mmCIF file of N, CA and C in Angstrom:
data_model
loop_
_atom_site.group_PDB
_atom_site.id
_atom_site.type_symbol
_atom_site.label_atom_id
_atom_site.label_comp_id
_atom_site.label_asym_id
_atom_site.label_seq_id
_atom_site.Cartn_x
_atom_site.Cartn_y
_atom_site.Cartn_z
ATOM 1 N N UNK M 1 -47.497 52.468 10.295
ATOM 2 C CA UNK M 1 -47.139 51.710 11.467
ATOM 3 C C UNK M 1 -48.156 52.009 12.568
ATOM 4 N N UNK M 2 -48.701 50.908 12.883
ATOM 5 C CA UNK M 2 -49.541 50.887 14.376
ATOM 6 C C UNK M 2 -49.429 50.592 15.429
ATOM 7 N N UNK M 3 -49.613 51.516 16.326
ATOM 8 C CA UNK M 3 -48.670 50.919 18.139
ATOM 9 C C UNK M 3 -50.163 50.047 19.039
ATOM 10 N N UNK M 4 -50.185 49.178 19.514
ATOM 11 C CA UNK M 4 -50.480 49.030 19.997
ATOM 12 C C UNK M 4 -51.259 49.524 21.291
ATOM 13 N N UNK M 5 -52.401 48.929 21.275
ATOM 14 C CA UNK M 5 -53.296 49.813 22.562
ATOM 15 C C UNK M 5 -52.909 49.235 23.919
ATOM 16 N N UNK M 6 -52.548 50.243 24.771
ATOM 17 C CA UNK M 6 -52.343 50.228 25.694
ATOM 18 C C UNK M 6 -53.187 49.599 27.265
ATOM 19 N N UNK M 7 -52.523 48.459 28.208
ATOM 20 C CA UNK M 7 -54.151 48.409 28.763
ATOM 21 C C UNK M 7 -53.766 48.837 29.962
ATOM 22 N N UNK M 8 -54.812 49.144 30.693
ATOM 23 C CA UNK M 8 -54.966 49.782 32.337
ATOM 24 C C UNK M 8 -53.942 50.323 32.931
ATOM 25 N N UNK M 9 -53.054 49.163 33.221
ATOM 26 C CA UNK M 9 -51.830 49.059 34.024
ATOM 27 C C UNK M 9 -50.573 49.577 33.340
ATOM 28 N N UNK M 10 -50.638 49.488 32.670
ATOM 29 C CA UNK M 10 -49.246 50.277 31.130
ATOM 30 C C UNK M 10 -49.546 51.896 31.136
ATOM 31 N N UNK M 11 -48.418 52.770 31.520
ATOM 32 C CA UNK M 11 -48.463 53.846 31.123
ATOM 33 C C UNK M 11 -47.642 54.091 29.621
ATOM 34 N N UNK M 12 -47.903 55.049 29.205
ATOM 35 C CA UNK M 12 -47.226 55.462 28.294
ATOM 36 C C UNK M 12 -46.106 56.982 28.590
ATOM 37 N N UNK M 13 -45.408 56.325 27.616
ATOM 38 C CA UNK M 13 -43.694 57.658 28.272
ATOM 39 C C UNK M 13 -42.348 56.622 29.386
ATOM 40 N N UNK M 14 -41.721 57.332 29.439
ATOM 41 C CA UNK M 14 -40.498 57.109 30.015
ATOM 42 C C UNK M 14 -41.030 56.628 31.464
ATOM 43 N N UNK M 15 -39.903 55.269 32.106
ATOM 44 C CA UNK M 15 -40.937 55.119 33.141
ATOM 45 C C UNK M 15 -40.054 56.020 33.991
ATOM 46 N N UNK M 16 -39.274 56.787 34.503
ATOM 47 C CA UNK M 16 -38.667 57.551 35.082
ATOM 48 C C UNK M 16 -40.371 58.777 35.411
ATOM 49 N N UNK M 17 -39.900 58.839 34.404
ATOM 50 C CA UNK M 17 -41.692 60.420 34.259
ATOM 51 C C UNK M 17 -43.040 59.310 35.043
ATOM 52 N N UNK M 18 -43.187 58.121 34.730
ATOM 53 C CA UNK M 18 -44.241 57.579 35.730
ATOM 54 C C UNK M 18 -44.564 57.614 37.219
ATOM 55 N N UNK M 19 -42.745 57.465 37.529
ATOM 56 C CA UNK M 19 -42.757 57.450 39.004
ATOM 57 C C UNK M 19 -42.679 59.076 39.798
ATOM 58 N N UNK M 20 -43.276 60.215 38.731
ATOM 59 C CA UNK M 20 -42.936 61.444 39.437
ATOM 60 C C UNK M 20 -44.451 61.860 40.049
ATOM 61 N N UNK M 21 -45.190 61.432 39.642
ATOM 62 C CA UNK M 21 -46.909 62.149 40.589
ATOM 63 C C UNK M 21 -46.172 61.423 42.195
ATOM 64 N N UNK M 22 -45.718 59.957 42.346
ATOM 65 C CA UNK M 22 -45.472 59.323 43.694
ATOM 66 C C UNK M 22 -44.542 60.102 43.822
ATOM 67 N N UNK M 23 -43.413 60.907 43.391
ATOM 68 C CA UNK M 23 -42.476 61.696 44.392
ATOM 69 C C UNK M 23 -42.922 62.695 44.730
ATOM 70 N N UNK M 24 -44.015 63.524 43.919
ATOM 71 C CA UNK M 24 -44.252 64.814 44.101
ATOM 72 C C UNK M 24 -45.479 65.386 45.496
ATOM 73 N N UNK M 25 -46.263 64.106 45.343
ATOM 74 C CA UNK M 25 -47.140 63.636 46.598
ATOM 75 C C UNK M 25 -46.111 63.148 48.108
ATOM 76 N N UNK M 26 -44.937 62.889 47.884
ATOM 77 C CA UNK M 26 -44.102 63.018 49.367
ATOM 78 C C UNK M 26 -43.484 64.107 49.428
ATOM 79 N N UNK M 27 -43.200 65.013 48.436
ATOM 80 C CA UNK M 27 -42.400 66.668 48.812
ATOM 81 C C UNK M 27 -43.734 67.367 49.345
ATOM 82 N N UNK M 28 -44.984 66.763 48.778
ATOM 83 C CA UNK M 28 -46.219 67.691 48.613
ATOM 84 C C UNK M 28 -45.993 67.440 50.580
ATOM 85 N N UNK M 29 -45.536 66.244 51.032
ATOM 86 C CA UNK M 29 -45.841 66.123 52.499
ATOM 87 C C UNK M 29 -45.166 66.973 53.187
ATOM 88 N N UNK M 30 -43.866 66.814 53.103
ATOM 89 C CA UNK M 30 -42.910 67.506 53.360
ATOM 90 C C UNK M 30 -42.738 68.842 53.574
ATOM 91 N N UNK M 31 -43.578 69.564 52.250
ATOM 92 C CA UNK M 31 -43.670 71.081 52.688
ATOM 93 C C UNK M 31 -44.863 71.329 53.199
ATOM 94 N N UNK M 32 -45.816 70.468 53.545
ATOM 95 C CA UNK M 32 -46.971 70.850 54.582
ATOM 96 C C UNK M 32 -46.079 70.934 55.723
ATOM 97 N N UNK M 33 -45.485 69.788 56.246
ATOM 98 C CA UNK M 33 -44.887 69.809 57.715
ATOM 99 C C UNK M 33 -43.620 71.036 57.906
ATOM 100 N N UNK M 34 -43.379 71.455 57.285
ATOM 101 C CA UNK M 34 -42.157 72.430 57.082
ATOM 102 C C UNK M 34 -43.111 73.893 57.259
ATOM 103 N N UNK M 35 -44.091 74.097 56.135
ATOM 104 C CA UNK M 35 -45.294 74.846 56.682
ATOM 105 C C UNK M 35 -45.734 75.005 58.097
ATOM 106 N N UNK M 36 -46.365 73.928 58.664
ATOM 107 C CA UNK M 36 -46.417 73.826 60.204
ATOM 108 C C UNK M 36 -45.319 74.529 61.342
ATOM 109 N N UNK M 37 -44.048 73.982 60.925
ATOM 110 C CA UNK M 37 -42.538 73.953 61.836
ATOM 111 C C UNK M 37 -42.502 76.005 61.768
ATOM 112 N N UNK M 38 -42.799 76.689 60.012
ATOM 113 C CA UNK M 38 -42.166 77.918 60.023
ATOM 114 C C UNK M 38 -43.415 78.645 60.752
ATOM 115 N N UNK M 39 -44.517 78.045 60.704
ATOM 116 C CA UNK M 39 -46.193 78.637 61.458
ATOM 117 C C UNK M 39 -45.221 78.868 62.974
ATOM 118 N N UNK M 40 -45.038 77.729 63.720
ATOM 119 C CA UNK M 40 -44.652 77.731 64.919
ATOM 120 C C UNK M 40 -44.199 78.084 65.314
ATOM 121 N N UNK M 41 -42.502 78.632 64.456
ATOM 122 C CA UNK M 41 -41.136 79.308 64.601
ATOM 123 C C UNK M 41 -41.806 80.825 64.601
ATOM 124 N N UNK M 42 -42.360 80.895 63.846
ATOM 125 C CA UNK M 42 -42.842 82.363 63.458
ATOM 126 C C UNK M 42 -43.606 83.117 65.243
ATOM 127 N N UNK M 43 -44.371 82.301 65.396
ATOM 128 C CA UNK M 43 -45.155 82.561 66.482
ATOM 129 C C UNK M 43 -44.112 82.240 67.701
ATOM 130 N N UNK M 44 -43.438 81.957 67.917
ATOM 131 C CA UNK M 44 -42.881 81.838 68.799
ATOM 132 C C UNK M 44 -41.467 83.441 68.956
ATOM 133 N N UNK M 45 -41.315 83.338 67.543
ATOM 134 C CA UNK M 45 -40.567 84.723 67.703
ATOM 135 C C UNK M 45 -41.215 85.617 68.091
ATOM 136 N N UNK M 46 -42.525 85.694 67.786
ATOM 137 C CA UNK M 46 -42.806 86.928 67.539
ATOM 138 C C UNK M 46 -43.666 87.069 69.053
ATOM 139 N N UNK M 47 -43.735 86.052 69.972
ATOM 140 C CA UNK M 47 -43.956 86.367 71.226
ATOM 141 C C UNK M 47 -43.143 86.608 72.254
ATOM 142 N N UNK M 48 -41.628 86.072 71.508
ATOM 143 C CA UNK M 48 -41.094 86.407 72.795
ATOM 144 C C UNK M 48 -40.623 87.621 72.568
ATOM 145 N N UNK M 49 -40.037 88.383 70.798
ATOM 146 C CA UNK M 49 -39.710 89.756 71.051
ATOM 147 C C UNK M 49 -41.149 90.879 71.722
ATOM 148 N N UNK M 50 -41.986 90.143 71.819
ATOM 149 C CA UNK M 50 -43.449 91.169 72.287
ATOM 150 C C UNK M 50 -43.484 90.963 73.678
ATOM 151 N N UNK M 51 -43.244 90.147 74.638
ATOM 152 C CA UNK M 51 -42.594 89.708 75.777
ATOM 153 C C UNK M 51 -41.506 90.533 76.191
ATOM 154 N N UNK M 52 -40.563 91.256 75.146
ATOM 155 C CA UNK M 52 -39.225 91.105 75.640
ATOM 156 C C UNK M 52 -39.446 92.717 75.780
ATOM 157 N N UNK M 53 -40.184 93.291 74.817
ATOM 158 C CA UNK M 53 -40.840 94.778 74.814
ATOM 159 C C UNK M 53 -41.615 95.051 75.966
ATOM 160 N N UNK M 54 -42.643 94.074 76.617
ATOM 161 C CA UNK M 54 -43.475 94.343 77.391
ATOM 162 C C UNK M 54 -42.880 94.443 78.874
ATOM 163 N N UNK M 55 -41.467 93.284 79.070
ATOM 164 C CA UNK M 55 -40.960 93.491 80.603
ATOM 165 C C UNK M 55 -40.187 94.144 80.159
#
């Protein structure tokens, strides 16, 4: 038995599994900006307990 060749636009596999590189590229966004938010949180704690030591 011979399957047929596949062209350009046709993936092969489940199309559920096709649409996961496009979800994984918006979490990929998601934890950059979440990255950013804990950068900020972080720095912000950690100036005001150094603030809170200094007065």
């Amino acid at each position: 038995m011979r399957s047929r060749p596949l062209t350009a636009d046709q993936r092969r596999g489940h199309p559920f599994r096709a649409t996961l590189p496009q979800v994984r590229a918006k979490v990929r966004k998601r934890e950059d900006d979440s990255d950013i938010k804990l950068f900020v949180l972080s720095y912000t704690a950690f100036f005001v307990c150094f603030y809170t030591f200094i007065a």
